[in-house]
PDB file of C-alpha atoms in Angstrom:
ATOM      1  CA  UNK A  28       5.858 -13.786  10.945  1.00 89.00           C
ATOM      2  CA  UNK A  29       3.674 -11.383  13.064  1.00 90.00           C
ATOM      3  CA  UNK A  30       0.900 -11.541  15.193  1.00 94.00           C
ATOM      4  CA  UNK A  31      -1.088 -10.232  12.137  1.00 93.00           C
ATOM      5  CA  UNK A  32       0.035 -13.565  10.382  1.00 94.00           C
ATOM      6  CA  UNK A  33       0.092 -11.767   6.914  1.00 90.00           C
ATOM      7  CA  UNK A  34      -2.152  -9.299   5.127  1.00 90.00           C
ATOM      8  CA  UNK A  35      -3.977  -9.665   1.974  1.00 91.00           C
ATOM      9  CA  UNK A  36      -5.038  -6.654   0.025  1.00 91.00           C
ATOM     10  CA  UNK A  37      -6.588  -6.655  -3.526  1.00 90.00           C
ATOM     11  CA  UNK A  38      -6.947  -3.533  -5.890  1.00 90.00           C
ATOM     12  CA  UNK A  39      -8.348  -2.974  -9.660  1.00 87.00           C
ATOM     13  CA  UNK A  40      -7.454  -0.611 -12.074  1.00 84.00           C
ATOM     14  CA  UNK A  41     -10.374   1.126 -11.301  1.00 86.00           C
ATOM     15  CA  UNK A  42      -8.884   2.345  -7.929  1.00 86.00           C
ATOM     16  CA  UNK A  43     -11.274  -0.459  -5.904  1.00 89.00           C
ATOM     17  CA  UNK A  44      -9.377  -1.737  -2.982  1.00 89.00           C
ATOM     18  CA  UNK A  45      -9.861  -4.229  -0.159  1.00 90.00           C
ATOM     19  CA  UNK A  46      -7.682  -6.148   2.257  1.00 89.00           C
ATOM     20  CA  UNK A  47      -7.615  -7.363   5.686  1.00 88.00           C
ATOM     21  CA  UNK A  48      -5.013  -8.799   7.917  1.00 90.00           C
ATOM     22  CA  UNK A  49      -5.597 -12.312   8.907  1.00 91.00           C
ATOM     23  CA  UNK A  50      -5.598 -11.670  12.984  1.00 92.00           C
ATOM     24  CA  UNK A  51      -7.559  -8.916  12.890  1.00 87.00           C
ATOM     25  CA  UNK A  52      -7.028  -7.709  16.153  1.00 88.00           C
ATOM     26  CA  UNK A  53      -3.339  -7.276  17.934  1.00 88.00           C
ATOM     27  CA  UNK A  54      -2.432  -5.464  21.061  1.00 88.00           C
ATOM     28  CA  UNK A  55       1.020  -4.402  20.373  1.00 88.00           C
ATOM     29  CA  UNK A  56       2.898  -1.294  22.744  1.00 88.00           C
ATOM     30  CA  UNK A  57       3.156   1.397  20.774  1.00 83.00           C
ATOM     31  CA  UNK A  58       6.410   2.057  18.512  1.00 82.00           C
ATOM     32  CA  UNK A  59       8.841   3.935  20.624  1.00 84.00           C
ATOM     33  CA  UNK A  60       7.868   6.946  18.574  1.00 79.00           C
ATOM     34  CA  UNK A  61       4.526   6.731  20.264  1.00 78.00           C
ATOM     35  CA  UNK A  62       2.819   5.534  16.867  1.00 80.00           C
ATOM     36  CA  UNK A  63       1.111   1.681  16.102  1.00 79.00           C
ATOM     37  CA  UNK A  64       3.673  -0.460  15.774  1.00 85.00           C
ATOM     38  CA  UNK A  65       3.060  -1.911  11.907  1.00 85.00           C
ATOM     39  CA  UNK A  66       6.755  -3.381  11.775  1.00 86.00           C
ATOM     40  CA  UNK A  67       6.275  -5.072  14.775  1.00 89.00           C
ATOM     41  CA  UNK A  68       2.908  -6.583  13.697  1.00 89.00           C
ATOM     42  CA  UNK A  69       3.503  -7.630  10.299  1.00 89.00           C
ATOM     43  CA  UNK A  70       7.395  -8.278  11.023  1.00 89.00           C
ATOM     44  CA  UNK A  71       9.336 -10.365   8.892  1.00 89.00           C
ATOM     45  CA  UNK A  72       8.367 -12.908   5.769  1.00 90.00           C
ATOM     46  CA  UNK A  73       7.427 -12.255   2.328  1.00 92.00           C
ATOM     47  CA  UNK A  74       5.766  -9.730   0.319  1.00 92.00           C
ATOM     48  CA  UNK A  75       4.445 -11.290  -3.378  1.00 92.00           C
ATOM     49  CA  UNK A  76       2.660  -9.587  -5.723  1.00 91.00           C
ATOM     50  CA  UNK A  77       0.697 -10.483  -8.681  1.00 90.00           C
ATOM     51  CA  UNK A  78      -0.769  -8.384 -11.431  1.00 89.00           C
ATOM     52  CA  UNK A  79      -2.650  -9.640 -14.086  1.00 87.00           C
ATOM     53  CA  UNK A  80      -1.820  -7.683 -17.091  1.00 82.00           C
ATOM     54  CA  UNK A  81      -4.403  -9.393 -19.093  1.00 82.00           C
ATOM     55  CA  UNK A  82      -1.607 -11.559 -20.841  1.00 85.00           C
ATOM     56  CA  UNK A  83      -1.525 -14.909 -20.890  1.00 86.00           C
ATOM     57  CA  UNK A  84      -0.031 -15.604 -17.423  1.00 88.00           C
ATOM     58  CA  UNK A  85      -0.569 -13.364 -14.364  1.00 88.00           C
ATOM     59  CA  UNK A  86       3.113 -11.247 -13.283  1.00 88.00           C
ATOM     60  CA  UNK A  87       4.392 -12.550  -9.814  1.00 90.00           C
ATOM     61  CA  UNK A  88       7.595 -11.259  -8.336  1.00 90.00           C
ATOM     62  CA  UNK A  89       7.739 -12.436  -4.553  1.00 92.00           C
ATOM     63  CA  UNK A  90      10.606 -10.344  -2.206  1.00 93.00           C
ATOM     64  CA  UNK A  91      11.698 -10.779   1.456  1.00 94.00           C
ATOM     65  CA  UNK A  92      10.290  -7.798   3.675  1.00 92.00           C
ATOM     66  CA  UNK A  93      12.859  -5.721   4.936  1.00 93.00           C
ATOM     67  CA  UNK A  94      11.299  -4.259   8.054  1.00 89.00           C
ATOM     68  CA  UNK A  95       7.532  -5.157   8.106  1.00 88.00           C
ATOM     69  CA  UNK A  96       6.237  -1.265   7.546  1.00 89.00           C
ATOM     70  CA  UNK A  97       4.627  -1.489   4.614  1.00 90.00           C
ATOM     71  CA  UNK A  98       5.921   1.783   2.949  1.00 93.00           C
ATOM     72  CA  UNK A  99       9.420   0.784   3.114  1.00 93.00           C
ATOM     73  CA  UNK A 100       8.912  -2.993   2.128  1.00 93.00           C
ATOM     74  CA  UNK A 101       6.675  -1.431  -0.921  1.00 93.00           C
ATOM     75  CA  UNK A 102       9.231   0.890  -2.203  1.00 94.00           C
ATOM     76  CA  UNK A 103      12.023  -2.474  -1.300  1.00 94.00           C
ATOM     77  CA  UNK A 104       9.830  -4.530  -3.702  1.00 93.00           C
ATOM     78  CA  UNK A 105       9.924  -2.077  -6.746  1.00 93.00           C
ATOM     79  CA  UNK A 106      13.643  -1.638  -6.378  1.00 92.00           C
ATOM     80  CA  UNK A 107      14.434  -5.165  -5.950  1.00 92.00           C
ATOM     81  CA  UNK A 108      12.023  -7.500  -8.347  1.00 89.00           C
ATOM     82  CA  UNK A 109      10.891  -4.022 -10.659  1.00 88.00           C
ATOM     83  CA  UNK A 110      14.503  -2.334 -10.759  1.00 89.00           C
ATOM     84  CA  UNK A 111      12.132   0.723 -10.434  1.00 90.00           C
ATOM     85  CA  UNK A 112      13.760   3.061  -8.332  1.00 89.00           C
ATOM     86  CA  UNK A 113      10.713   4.050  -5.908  1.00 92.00           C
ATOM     87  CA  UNK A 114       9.643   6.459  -2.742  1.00 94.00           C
ATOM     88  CA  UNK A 115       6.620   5.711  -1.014  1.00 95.00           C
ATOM     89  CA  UNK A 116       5.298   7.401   2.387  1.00 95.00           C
ATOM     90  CA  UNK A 117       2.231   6.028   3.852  1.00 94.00           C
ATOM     91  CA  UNK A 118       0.411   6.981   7.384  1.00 91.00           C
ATOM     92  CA  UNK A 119      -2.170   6.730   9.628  1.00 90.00           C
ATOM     93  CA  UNK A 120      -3.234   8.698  12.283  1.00 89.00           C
ATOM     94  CA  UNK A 121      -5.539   6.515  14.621  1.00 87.00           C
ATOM     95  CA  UNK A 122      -8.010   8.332  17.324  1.00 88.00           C
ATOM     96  CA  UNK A 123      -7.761   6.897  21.038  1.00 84.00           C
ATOM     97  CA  UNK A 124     -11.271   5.627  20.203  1.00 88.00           C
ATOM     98  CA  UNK A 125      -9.411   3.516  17.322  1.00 81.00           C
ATOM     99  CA  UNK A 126     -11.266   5.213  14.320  1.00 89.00           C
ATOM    100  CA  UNK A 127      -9.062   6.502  11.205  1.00 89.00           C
ATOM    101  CA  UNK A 128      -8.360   9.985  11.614  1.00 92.00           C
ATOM    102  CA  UNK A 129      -6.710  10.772   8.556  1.00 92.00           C
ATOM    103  CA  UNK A 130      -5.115   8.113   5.775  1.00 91.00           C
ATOM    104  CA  UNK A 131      -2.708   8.784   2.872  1.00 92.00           C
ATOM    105  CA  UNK A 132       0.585   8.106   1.257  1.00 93.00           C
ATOM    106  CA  UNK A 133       2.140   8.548  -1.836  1.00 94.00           C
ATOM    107  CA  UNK A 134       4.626   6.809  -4.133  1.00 94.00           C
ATOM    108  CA  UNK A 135       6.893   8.174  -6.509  1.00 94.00           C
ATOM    109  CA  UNK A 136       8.824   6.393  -9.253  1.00 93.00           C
ATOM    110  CA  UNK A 137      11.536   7.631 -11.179  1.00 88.00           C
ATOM    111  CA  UNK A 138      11.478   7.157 -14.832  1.00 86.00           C
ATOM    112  CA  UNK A 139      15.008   5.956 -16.844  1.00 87.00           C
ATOM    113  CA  UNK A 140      15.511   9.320 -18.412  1.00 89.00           C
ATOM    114  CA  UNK A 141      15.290  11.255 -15.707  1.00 90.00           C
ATOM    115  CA  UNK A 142      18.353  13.859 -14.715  1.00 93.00           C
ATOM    116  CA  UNK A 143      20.760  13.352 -11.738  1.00 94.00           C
ATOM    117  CA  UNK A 144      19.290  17.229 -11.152  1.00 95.00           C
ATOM    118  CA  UNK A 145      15.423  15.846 -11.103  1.00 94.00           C
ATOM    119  CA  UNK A 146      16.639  12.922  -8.729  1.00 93.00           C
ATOM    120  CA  UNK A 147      18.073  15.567  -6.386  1.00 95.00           C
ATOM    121  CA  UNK A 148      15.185  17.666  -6.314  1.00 96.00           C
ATOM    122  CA  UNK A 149      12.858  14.710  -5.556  1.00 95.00           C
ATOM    123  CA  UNK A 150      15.187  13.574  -2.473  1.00 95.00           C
ATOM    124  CA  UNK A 151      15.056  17.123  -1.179  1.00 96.00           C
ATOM    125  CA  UNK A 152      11.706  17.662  -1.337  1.00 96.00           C
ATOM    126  CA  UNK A 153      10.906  14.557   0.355  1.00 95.00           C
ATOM    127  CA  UNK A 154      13.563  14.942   2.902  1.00 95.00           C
ATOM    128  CA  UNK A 155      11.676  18.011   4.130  1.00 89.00           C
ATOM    129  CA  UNK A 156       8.198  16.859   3.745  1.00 94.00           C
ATOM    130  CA  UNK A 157       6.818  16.595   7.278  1.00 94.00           C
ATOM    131  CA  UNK A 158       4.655  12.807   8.031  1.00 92.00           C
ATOM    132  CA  UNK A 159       1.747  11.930   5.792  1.00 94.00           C
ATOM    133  CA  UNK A 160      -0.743  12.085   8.559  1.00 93.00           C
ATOM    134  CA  UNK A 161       0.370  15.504   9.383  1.00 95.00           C
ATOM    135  CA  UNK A 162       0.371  16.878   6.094  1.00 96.00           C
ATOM    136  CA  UNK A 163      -3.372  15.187   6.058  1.00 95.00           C
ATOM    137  CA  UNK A 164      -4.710  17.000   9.155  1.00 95.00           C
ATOM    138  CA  UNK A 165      -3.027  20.342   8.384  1.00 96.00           C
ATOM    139  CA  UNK A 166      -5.855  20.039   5.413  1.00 95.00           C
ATOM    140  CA  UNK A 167      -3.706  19.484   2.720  1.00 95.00           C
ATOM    141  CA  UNK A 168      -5.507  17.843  -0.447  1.00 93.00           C
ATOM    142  CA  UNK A 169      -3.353  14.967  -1.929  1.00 91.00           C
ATOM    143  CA  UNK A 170      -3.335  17.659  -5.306  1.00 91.00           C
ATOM    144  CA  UNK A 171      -1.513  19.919  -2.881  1.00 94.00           C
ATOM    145  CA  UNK A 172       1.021  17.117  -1.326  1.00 95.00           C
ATOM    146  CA  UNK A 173       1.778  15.850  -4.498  1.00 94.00           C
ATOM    147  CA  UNK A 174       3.037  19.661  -6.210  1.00 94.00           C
ATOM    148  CA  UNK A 175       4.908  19.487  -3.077  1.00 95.00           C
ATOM    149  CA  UNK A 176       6.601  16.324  -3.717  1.00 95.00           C
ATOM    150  CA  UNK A 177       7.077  17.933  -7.103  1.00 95.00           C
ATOM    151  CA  UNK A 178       8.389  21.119  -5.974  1.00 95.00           C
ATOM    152  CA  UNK A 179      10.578  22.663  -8.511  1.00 95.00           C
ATOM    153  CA  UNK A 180      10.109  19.953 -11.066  1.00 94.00           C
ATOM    154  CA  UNK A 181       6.946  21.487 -12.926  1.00 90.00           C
ATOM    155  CA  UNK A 182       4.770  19.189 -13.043  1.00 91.00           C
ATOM    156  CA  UNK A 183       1.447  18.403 -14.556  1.00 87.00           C
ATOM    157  CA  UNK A 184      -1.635  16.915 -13.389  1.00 85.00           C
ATOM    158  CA  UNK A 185      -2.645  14.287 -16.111  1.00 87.00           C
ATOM    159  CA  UNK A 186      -5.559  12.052 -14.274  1.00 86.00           C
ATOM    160  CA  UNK A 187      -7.362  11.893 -11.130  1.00 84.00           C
ATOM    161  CA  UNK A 188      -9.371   9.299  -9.116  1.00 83.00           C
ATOM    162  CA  UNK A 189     -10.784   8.002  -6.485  1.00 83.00           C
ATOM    163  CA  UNK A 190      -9.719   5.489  -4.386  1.00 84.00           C
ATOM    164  CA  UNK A 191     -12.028   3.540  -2.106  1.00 84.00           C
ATOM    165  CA  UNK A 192     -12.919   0.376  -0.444  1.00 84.00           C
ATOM    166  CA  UNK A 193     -14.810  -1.484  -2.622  1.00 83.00           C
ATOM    167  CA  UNK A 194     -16.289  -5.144  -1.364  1.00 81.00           C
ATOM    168  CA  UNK A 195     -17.192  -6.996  -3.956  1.00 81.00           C
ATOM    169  CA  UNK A 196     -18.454 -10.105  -2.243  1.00 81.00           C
ATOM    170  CA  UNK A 197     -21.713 -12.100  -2.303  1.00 83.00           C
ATOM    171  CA  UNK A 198     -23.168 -14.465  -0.237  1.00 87.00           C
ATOM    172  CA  UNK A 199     -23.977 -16.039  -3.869  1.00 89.00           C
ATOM    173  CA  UNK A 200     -20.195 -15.624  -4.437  1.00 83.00           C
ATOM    174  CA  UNK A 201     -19.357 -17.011  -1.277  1.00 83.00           C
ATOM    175  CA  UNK A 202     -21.534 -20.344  -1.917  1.00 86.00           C
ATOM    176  CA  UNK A 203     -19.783 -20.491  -5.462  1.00 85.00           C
ATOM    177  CA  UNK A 204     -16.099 -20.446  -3.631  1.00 82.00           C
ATOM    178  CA  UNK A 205     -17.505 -22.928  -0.991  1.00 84.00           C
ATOM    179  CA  UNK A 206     -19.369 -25.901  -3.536  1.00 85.00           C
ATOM    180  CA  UNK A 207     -16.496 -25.817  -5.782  1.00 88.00           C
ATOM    181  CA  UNK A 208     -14.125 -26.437  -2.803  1.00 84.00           C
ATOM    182  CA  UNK A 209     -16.005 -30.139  -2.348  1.00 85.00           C
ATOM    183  CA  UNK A 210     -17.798 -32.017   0.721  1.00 86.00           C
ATOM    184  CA  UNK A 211     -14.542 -33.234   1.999  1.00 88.00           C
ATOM    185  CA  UNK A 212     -12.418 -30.265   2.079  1.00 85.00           C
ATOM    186  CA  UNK A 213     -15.191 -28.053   3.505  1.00 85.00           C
ATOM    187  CA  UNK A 214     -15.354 -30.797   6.405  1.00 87.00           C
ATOM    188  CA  UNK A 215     -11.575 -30.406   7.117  1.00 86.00           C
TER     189      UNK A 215
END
């Protein structure tokens, strides 16, 4: 229900992502803590997600946003239509020339064994974990935030990969989309 008018984002297995928000451009004050205002700009409505598992049927589970910033509707939507218990921290630090200075975020899940002690630890370490952003322009590789996250928990690092923006569109892909639309719904 923003000016934004919803998002859309894609993403593979592969770690290939893309999205956009439908009004590309808003001028929104910034958030009283001097940061862009995503909550205002998204605001309210629905977040739905659907993951094709390669089953029959694709999943869908569809939840009301709880505050339009994405981290905390993200980590809303695994608790409420998952029953995953979930943390997820996401920034961006934007220049005054409105270029990306530094991206990130992470998201932890706890799995159904896990102690009341490991749960504690978690919410500690997170509780005095300074911003994403910050962590990012201190230099920090995400290999160094997340042994921080997992502070006292001994972890181990099982996989790694990249994550990008990938655009897989065509203008051959683009004519496909458009002729199987029809004449008459192209002219409305």
């Amino acid at each position: 229900s923003g000016p934004v008018k919803g998002l859309t984002v894609t993403a593979d297995a592969k770690g290939n992502v893309k999205g956009f928000p439908h009004v590309p451009q808003v001028s929104l004050p910034a958030s009283p803590a001097g940061k862009l205002d995503v909550g205002r700009a998204v605001d309210l409505g629905v977040l739905t997600v659907i993951r094709d598992t390669g089953l029959k049927e694709p999943y869908s589970g569809t939840i009301n946003l709880v505050s339009g910033e994405i981290a905390e509707d993200i980590a809303s939507y695994f608790a409420t239509s998952e029953q995953t218990p979930t943390v997820c921290g996401l920034g961006v630090l934007v220049n005054p020339d409105l270029h990306v200075k530094a991206a990130g975020g992470y998201l932890i899940q706890v799995l159904p064994f896990a102690s009341d002690a490991c749960i504690d630890q978690l919410e500690k370490n997170i509780q005095g974990l300074p911003h994403v952003t910050k962590l990012l322009t201190d230099g920090m590789t995400p290999d160094q935030i997340a042994l921080r996250l997992l502070d006292g928990l001994e972890p181990n690092l099982l996989d790694e990969a990249t994550v990008s923006y990938h655009c897989d569109c065509s203008q051959e892909r683009t004519e496909r989309v458009l002729v199987s639309l029809g004449k008459q719904e192209l002219e409305q």
